[in-house]
Each structure stands twice: as structure tokens, then as C-alpha cells.
PDB file of C-alpha atoms in Angstrom:
ATOM      1  CA  UNK A   1     104.207  82.489  89.344  1.00 93.00           C
ATOM      2  CA  UNK A   2     104.781  81.055  86.205  1.00 92.00           C
ATOM      3  CA  UNK A   3     101.462  80.722  83.998  1.00 90.00           C
ATOM      4  CA  UNK A   4     100.655  78.396  81.010  1.00 82.00           C
ATOM      5  CA  UNK A   5      97.949  77.808  78.623  1.00 68.00           C
ATOM      6  CA  UNK A   6      97.891  73.939  77.736  1.00 66.00           C
ATOM      7  CA  UNK A   7     101.516  72.530  77.649  1.00 66.00           C
ATOM      8  CA  UNK A   8     103.309  73.264  80.750  1.00 71.00           C
ATOM      9  CA  UNK A   9     102.614  73.283  84.231  1.00 86.00           C
ATOM     10  CA  UNK A  10     101.382  76.348  85.873  1.00 93.00           C
ATOM     11  CA  UNK A  11     103.144  77.324  89.256  1.00 95.00           C
ATOM     12  CA  UNK A  12     102.807  79.450  92.134  1.00 97.00           C
ATOM     13  CA  UNK A  13     105.096  79.956  95.046  1.00 97.00           C
ATOM     14  CA  UNK A  14     105.243  82.300  98.047  1.00 97.00           C
ATOM     15  CA  UNK A  15     108.615  83.099  99.953  1.00 98.00           C
ATOM     16  CA  UNK A  16     107.954  83.709 103.849  1.00 97.00           C
ATOM     17  CA  UNK A  17     110.541  84.783 106.391  1.00 96.00           C
ATOM     18  CA  UNK A  18     110.578  85.040 110.060  1.00 94.00           C
ATOM     19  CA  UNK A  19     112.202  87.523 112.326  1.00 93.00           C
ATOM     20  CA  UNK A  20     115.873  86.734 112.851  1.00 91.00           C
ATOM     21  CA  UNK A  21     115.804  83.878 110.600  1.00 94.00           C
ATOM     22  CA  UNK A  22     118.073  84.026 107.426  1.00 94.00           C
ATOM     23  CA  UNK A  23     115.936  80.822 105.902  1.00 97.00           C
ATOM     24  CA  UNK A  24     113.423  81.480 103.198  1.00 97.00           C
ATOM     25  CA  UNK A  25     110.564  79.143 103.584  1.00 98.00           C
ATOM     26  CA  UNK A  26     108.660  78.266 100.350  1.00 98.00           C
ATOM     27  CA  UNK A  27     105.060  76.992  99.807  1.00 97.00           C
ATOM     28  CA  UNK A  28     104.095  75.926  96.345  1.00 98.00           C
ATOM     29  CA  UNK A  29     101.117  74.747  94.071  1.00 97.00           C
ATOM     30  CA  UNK A  30     100.884  73.490  90.593  1.00 97.00           C
ATOM     31  CA  UNK A  31      98.305  73.253  88.174  1.00 95.00           C
ATOM     32  CA  UNK A  32      97.873  71.243  84.835  1.00 93.00           C
ATOM     33  CA  UNK A  33      94.898  70.502  82.466  1.00 91.00           C
ATOM     34  CA  UNK A  34      93.480  67.060  82.683  1.00 90.00           C
ATOM     35  CA  UNK A  35      94.503  66.224  79.114  1.00 86.00           C
ATOM     36  CA  UNK A  36      98.189  66.379  80.449  1.00 85.00           C
ATOM     37  CA  UNK A  37      97.747  63.382  82.819  1.00 83.00           C
ATOM     38  CA  UNK A  38      98.201  60.572  79.986  1.00 78.00           C
ATOM     39  CA  UNK A  39     101.076  62.476  78.087  1.00 77.00           C
ATOM     40  CA  UNK A  40     103.700  59.854  77.196  1.00 76.00           C
ATOM     41  CA  UNK A  41     106.534  62.436  76.555  1.00 83.00           C
ATOM     42  CA  UNK A  42     105.907  63.616  80.036  1.00 84.00           C
ATOM     43  CA  UNK A  43     105.852  60.258  81.816  1.00 86.00           C
ATOM     44  CA  UNK A  44     108.958  59.352  79.980  1.00 88.00           C
ATOM     45  CA  UNK A  45     110.378  62.661  81.222  1.00 88.00           C
ATOM     46  CA  UNK A  46     109.728  61.724  84.963  1.00 91.00           C
ATOM     47  CA  UNK A  47     106.284  63.306  85.399  1.00 92.00           C
ATOM     48  CA  UNK A  48     104.233  61.759  88.077  1.00 93.00           C
ATOM     49  CA  UNK A  49     101.106  63.939  87.897  1.00 93.00           C
ATOM     50  CA  UNK A  50      98.537  61.556  89.245  1.00 92.00           C
ATOM     51  CA  UNK A  51     100.627  61.046  92.241  1.00 95.00           C
ATOM     52  CA  UNK A  52     101.535  64.465  92.837  1.00 96.00           C
ATOM     53  CA  UNK A  53      97.815  65.404  92.631  1.00 95.00           C
ATOM     54  CA  UNK A  54      97.149  62.528  95.101  1.00 96.00           C
ATOM     55  CA  UNK A  55      99.817  64.084  97.470  1.00 97.00           C
ATOM     56  CA  UNK A  56      98.164  67.433  97.487  1.00 96.00           C
ATOM     57  CA  UNK A  57     100.841  69.081  95.382  1.00 97.00           C
ATOM     58  CA  UNK A  58      99.267  69.733  92.284  1.00 96.00           C
ATOM     59  CA  UNK A  59      95.539  70.708  90.990  1.00 95.00           C
ATOM     60  CA  UNK A  60      94.174  69.029  87.832  1.00 93.00           C
ATOM     61  CA  UNK A  61      91.824  71.194  85.888  1.00 91.00           C
ATOM     62  CA  UNK A  62      88.988  69.635  83.724  1.00 89.00           C
ATOM     63  CA  UNK A  63      89.647  69.640  80.022  1.00 86.00           C
ATOM     64  CA  UNK A  64      92.592  71.032  77.875  1.00 87.00           C
ATOM     65  CA  UNK A  65      93.596  74.367  79.914  1.00 88.00           C
ATOM     66  CA  UNK A  66      94.120  75.709  83.313  1.00 90.00           C
ATOM     67  CA  UNK A  67      91.653  78.084  84.834  1.00 90.00           C
ATOM     68  CA  UNK A  68      94.286  80.935  85.653  1.00 91.00           C
ATOM     69  CA  UNK A  69      91.731  82.688  87.814  1.00 92.00           C
ATOM     70  CA  UNK A  70      92.085  79.879  90.169  1.00 93.00           C
ATOM     71  CA  UNK A  71      95.655  80.706  90.873  1.00 94.00           C
ATOM     72  CA  UNK A  72      94.605  84.004  92.093  1.00 95.00           C
ATOM     73  CA  UNK A  73      92.142  82.150  94.342  1.00 96.00           C
ATOM     74  CA  UNK A  74      94.954  80.003  96.021  1.00 97.00           C
ATOM     75  CA  UNK A  75      96.642  83.094  97.337  1.00 97.00           C
ATOM     76  CA  UNK A  76      93.552  84.283  98.597  1.00 97.00           C
ATOM     77  CA  UNK A  77      92.795  80.914 100.202  1.00 96.00           C
ATOM     78  CA  UNK A  78      96.424  81.344 101.848  1.00 97.00           C
ATOM     79  CA  UNK A  79      94.985  84.497 103.639  1.00 95.00           C
ATOM     80  CA  UNK A  80      91.695  82.926 104.633  1.00 97.00           C
ATOM     81  CA  UNK A  81      93.251  79.898 105.927  1.00 97.00           C
ATOM     82  CA  UNK A  82      96.581  81.079 107.543  1.00 95.00           C
ATOM     83  CA  UNK A  83      96.113  85.004 107.279  1.00 94.00           C
ATOM     84  CA  UNK A  84      99.207  84.965 104.965  1.00 94.00           C
ATOM     85  CA  UNK A  85      98.796  88.087 102.442  1.00 92.00           C
ATOM     86  CA  UNK A  86     101.378  88.498  99.576  1.00 94.00           C
ATOM     87  CA  UNK A  87     103.526  91.667  99.778  1.00 95.00           C
ATOM     88  CA  UNK A  88     104.171  91.246  96.070  1.00 96.00           C
ATOM     89  CA  UNK A  89     103.268  88.993  93.466  1.00 97.00           C
ATOM     90  CA  UNK A  90     105.515  88.517  90.624  1.00 96.00           C
ATOM     91  CA  UNK A  91     104.020  87.486  87.178  1.00 94.00           C
ATOM     92  CA  UNK A  92     105.247  86.953  83.631  1.00 88.00           C
ATOM     93  CA  UNK A  93     103.113  88.809  81.257  1.00 86.00           C
ATOM     94  CA  UNK A  94     102.326  85.881  79.014  1.00 84.00           C
ATOM     95  CA  UNK A  95      98.753  84.276  79.932  1.00 84.00           C
ATOM     96  CA  UNK A  96      98.435  86.728  83.111  1.00 90.00           C
ATOM     97  CA  UNK A  97      95.272  88.845  81.974  1.00 91.00           C
ATOM     98  CA  UNK A  98      92.718  86.443  83.703  1.00 91.00           C
ATOM     99  CA  UNK A  99      94.917  86.184  86.676  1.00 93.00           C
ATOM    100  CA  UNK A 100      95.390  90.162  87.015  1.00 95.00           C
ATOM    101  CA  UNK A 101      91.699  90.485  86.592  1.00 95.00           C
ATOM    102  CA  UNK A 102      91.076  88.309  89.603  1.00 95.00           C
ATOM    103  CA  UNK A 103      93.941  89.729  91.492  1.00 95.00           C
ATOM    104  CA  UNK A 104      92.225  93.281  91.252  1.00 96.00           C
ATOM    105  CA  UNK A 105      89.313  91.821  93.210  1.00 96.00           C
ATOM    106  CA  UNK A 106      91.520  90.549  95.964  1.00 96.00           C
ATOM    107  CA  UNK A 107      93.629  93.878  96.187  1.00 96.00           C
ATOM    108  CA  UNK A 108      96.742  92.127  95.421  1.00 96.00           C
ATOM    109  CA  UNK A 109      99.956  93.997  94.491  1.00 97.00           C
ATOM    110  CA  UNK A 110     101.275  92.486  91.266  1.00 97.00           C
ATOM    111  CA  UNK A 111     104.808  93.052  89.965  1.00 95.00           C
ATOM    112  CA  UNK A 112     105.637  92.208  86.225  1.00 95.00           C
ATOM    113  CA  UNK A 113     108.879  90.157  85.985  1.00 94.00           C
ATOM    114  CA  UNK A 114     110.133  89.316  82.640  1.00 88.00           C
ATOM    115  CA  UNK A 115     111.890  85.968  82.208  1.00 83.00           C
ATOM    116  CA  UNK A 116     114.940  85.276  80.256  1.00 77.00           C
ATOM    117  CA  UNK A 117     118.146  87.598  80.769  1.00 80.00           C
ATOM    118  CA  UNK A 118     116.416  89.748  83.269  1.00 86.00           C
ATOM    119  CA  UNK A 119     116.626  86.864  85.773  1.00 92.00           C
ATOM    120  CA  UNK A 120     120.291  86.644  85.568  1.00 94.00           C
ATOM    121  CA  UNK A 121     120.926  88.318  89.125  1.00 94.00           C
ATOM    122  CA  UNK A 122     118.077  86.310  90.610  1.00 95.00           C
ATOM    123  CA  UNK A 123     119.374  83.115  89.227  1.00 95.00           C
ATOM    124  CA  UNK A 124     122.932  83.950  90.570  1.00 94.00           C
ATOM    125  CA  UNK A 125     121.218  84.788  94.226  1.00 96.00           C
ATOM    126  CA  UNK A 126     119.080  81.799  94.339  1.00 96.00           C
ATOM    127  CA  UNK A 127     122.104  79.380  93.552  1.00 95.00           C
ATOM    128  CA  UNK A 128     124.205  81.048  96.322  1.00 96.00           C
ATOM    129  CA  UNK A 129     121.088  80.533  98.688  1.00 97.00           C
ATOM    130  CA  UNK A 130     120.720  76.801  97.774  1.00 97.00           C
ATOM    131  CA  UNK A 131     124.549  76.429  98.431  1.00 97.00           C
ATOM    132  CA  UNK A 132     124.176  78.325 101.758  1.00 97.00           C
ATOM    133  CA  UNK A 133     121.160  75.904 102.756  1.00 97.00           C
ATOM    134  CA  UNK A 134     119.075  79.211 103.309  1.00 97.00           C
ATOM    135  CA  UNK A 135     116.061  77.673 101.248  1.00 98.00           C
ATOM    136  CA  UNK A 136     113.435  75.234 102.850  1.00 98.00           C
ATOM    137  CA  UNK A 137     110.925  74.183 100.248  1.00 98.00           C
ATOM    138  CA  UNK A 138     109.807  70.943 102.225  1.00 97.00           C
ATOM    139  CA  UNK A 139     111.461  68.807  99.511  1.00 97.00           C
ATOM    140  CA  UNK A 140     108.604  69.164  97.285  1.00 98.00           C
ATOM    141  CA  UNK A 141     108.785  66.426  94.803  1.00 97.00           C
ATOM    142  CA  UNK A 142     107.619  68.360  91.812  1.00 97.00           C
ATOM    143  CA  UNK A 143     109.862  71.403  92.656  1.00 97.00           C
ATOM    144  CA  UNK A 144     112.932  68.677  92.571  1.00 97.00           C
ATOM    145  CA  UNK A 145     111.788  67.607  89.301  1.00 96.00           C
ATOM    146  CA  UNK A 146     111.705  70.903  88.113  1.00 95.00           C
ATOM    147  CA  UNK A 147     115.072  71.806  89.511  1.00 96.00           C
ATOM    148  CA  UNK A 148     116.747  68.794  87.932  1.00 94.00           C
ATOM    149  CA  UNK A 149     115.339  69.746  84.505  1.00 94.00           C
ATOM    150  CA  UNK A 150     116.764  73.403  84.727  1.00 94.00           C
ATOM    151  CA  UNK A 151     120.123  74.425  83.307  1.00 92.00           C
ATOM    152  CA  UNK A 152     121.347  77.815  82.345  1.00 91.00           C
ATOM    153  CA  UNK A 153     122.472  79.639  79.125  1.00 92.00           C
ATOM    154  CA  UNK A 154     125.286  81.972  79.553  1.00 91.00           C
ATOM    155  CA  UNK A 155     125.771  84.971  76.940  1.00 90.00           C
ATOM    156  CA  UNK A 156     128.948  86.851  75.915  1.00 89.00           C
ATOM    157  CA  UNK A 157     128.516  89.319  78.690  1.00 88.00           C
ATOM    158  CA  UNK A 158     128.275  86.936  81.637  1.00 87.00           C
ATOM    159  CA  UNK A 159     124.393  87.054  82.126  1.00 89.00           C
ATOM    160  CA  UNK A 160     122.662  83.867  82.572  1.00 93.00           C
ATOM    161  CA  UNK A 161     119.189  82.599  81.940  1.00 91.00           C
ATOM    162  CA  UNK A 162     117.056  79.538  82.858  1.00 92.00           C
ATOM    163  CA  UNK A 163     116.357  76.962  79.946  1.00 91.00           C
ATOM    164  CA  UNK A 164     115.326  73.273  79.662  1.00 91.00           C
ATOM    165  CA  UNK A 165     117.990  71.084  79.174  1.00 87.00           C
ATOM    166  CA  UNK A 166     118.760  70.860  75.407  1.00 84.00           C
ATOM    167  CA  UNK A 167     116.800  68.132  73.518  1.00 81.00           C
ATOM    168  CA  UNK A 168     114.527  67.527  76.789  1.00 81.00           C
ATOM    169  CA  UNK A 169     111.491  69.730  75.849  1.00 78.00           C
ATOM    170  CA  UNK A 170     109.095  67.234  77.686  1.00 78.00           C
ATOM    171  CA  UNK A 171     110.857  68.345  81.046  1.00 88.00           C
ATOM    172  CA  UNK A 172     109.158  71.040  82.995  1.00 91.00           C
ATOM    173  CA  UNK A 173     111.114  73.904  84.697  1.00 93.00           C
ATOM    174  CA  UNK A 174     108.093  75.935  85.793  1.00 93.00           C
ATOM    175  CA  UNK A 175     108.738  75.306  89.637  1.00 95.00           C
ATOM    176  CA  UNK A 176     112.566  76.513  88.944  1.00 96.00           C
ATOM    177  CA  UNK A 177     111.320  79.459  87.213  1.00 95.00           C
ATOM    178  CA  UNK A 178     109.062  80.529  90.315  1.00 96.00           C
ATOM    179  CA  UNK A 179     111.959  80.294  92.783  1.00 97.00           C
ATOM    180  CA  UNK A 180     113.987  82.837  90.596  1.00 97.00           C
ATOM    181  CA  UNK A 181     110.990  85.152  90.283  1.00 96.00           C
ATOM    182  CA  UNK A 182     110.363  85.027  94.121  1.00 97.00           C
ATOM    183  CA  UNK A 183     114.108  85.882  94.413  1.00 97.00           C
ATOM    184  CA  UNK A 184     113.846  88.667  91.889  1.00 96.00           C
ATOM    185  CA  UNK A 185     110.764  90.032  93.608  1.00 97.00           C
ATOM    186  CA  UNK A 186     112.829  89.821  97.099  1.00 97.00           C
ATOM    187  CA  UNK A 187     115.795  91.425  95.465  1.00 96.00           C
ATOM    188  CA  UNK A 188     113.790  94.333  94.366  1.00 96.00           C
ATOM    189  CA  UNK A 189     112.301  94.871  97.715  1.00 96.00           C
ATOM    190  CA  UNK A 190     114.450  93.404 100.053  1.00 95.00           C
ATOM    191  CA  UNK A 191     114.750  96.247 102.704  1.00 94.00           C
ATOM    192  CA  UNK A 192     111.054  96.837 102.766  1.00 95.00           C
ATOM    193  CA  UNK A 193     110.295  93.238 103.194  1.00 95.00           C
ATOM    194  CA  UNK A 194     112.709  92.672 105.814  1.00 92.00           C
ATOM    195  CA  UNK A 195     111.629  95.743 107.732  1.00 93.00           C
ATOM    196  CA  UNK A 196     107.978  94.276 107.570  1.00 92.00           C
ATOM    197  CA  UNK A 197     109.088  90.820 108.845  1.00 91.00           C
ATOM    198  CA  UNK A 198     111.198  92.255 111.436  1.00 85.00           C
ATOM    199  CA  UNK A 199     114.516  91.071 110.397  1.00 58.00           C
ATOM    200  CA  UNK A 200     117.733  92.616 110.302  1.00 53.00           C
TER     201      UNK A 200
END
């Protein structure tokens, strides 16, 4: 998950696999504060927050900030509604305290994932997976927007990190970041996770 206070989207994403199937299936939820609905910059950048909320892709929180604990509640609802319990939840430390406090109540196992160069391997892995058509994200419209807004920055050692397209700060990449964070957690625990799933 990628969390925000007031200016960006908050996003939570789950990666699910089935036995004998290489496809990674994703389900995603986004959150924004109500104050972002009328942001001219975001609208000009292609954001359709009201439409996405109507389509069930986005939750709008009253006021000027997202209630981060509600994101932990979303993971718990997945368990109540579909009996899906996260194996690990990757998070970036910024803004995470409220989430982590609620996650303890639900006995979630959370893993810190620092953003930036530490996502280099995950970004290369995710690119290869998209090219191989091993990702099914249900053509989520917010995901598509975030993916189109994301590019990479390369350092002198060949490490890459996700960044917004230069000069387009109103374009959000939070959904793209959560793909990478999912893949970083998967990369760290692939053998254990595949054994649980019953895959090869």
C-alpha cells in the first residue's frame, strides 16, 4: 500500500495467485480526501475522481485527509467477505503509524518497503511480468491512469526508481507504486508464498 496525507491518492493492492497458474491477479482500492474532488490541476491531469468513486474504485473521505485506519479495515473486509487474509502487507513508513496500529488489532503481518532505488529489482520484475501478460488487474481505470503517469529514473549503476513524468506533478503514480511494492514483497517471499498457494 502507498499512503498519503492530503495531496496524493492512497492505494492498497493485493496480489493473488492460484495453483498451477502463473497469472498474478490484483484487486485494488483507492482513497482521497473530499477536498481533492475539485482540484483543477488533478482534473487537467486526467483524474476522474467522482466517476471512479461511482464505479466503486475509489473511496472519498470527508474533509481534507484520508483516514488511514480505514485502509486496514479494507484488508479486513477482504477476509470477512472473501476469506482472503494477506500473507504479508508491504508498506512505506511515511504516514503508516495509524495503519500499523490498526493492523496489530487484525494480526496482520506487515513488511516495510522503502520506496526509491530499493524498488529497482521489483520495477524490472514488474515490467517483465506486464510484457509476459502475467498480470491481470481487471483493467482498473485508476491503475491505468497511474501507470501512464509513471516513468523511471536511472542512476549511474543501472538502478531504476519510479518517478512522476517530469513537469507533471499533478499526475498520480500511487497505483503504479503499489504494483511494485506487491512485487517486492512477492520477490522476498516467493518460495514460501508459492508453497502456500500450492504452485510450482
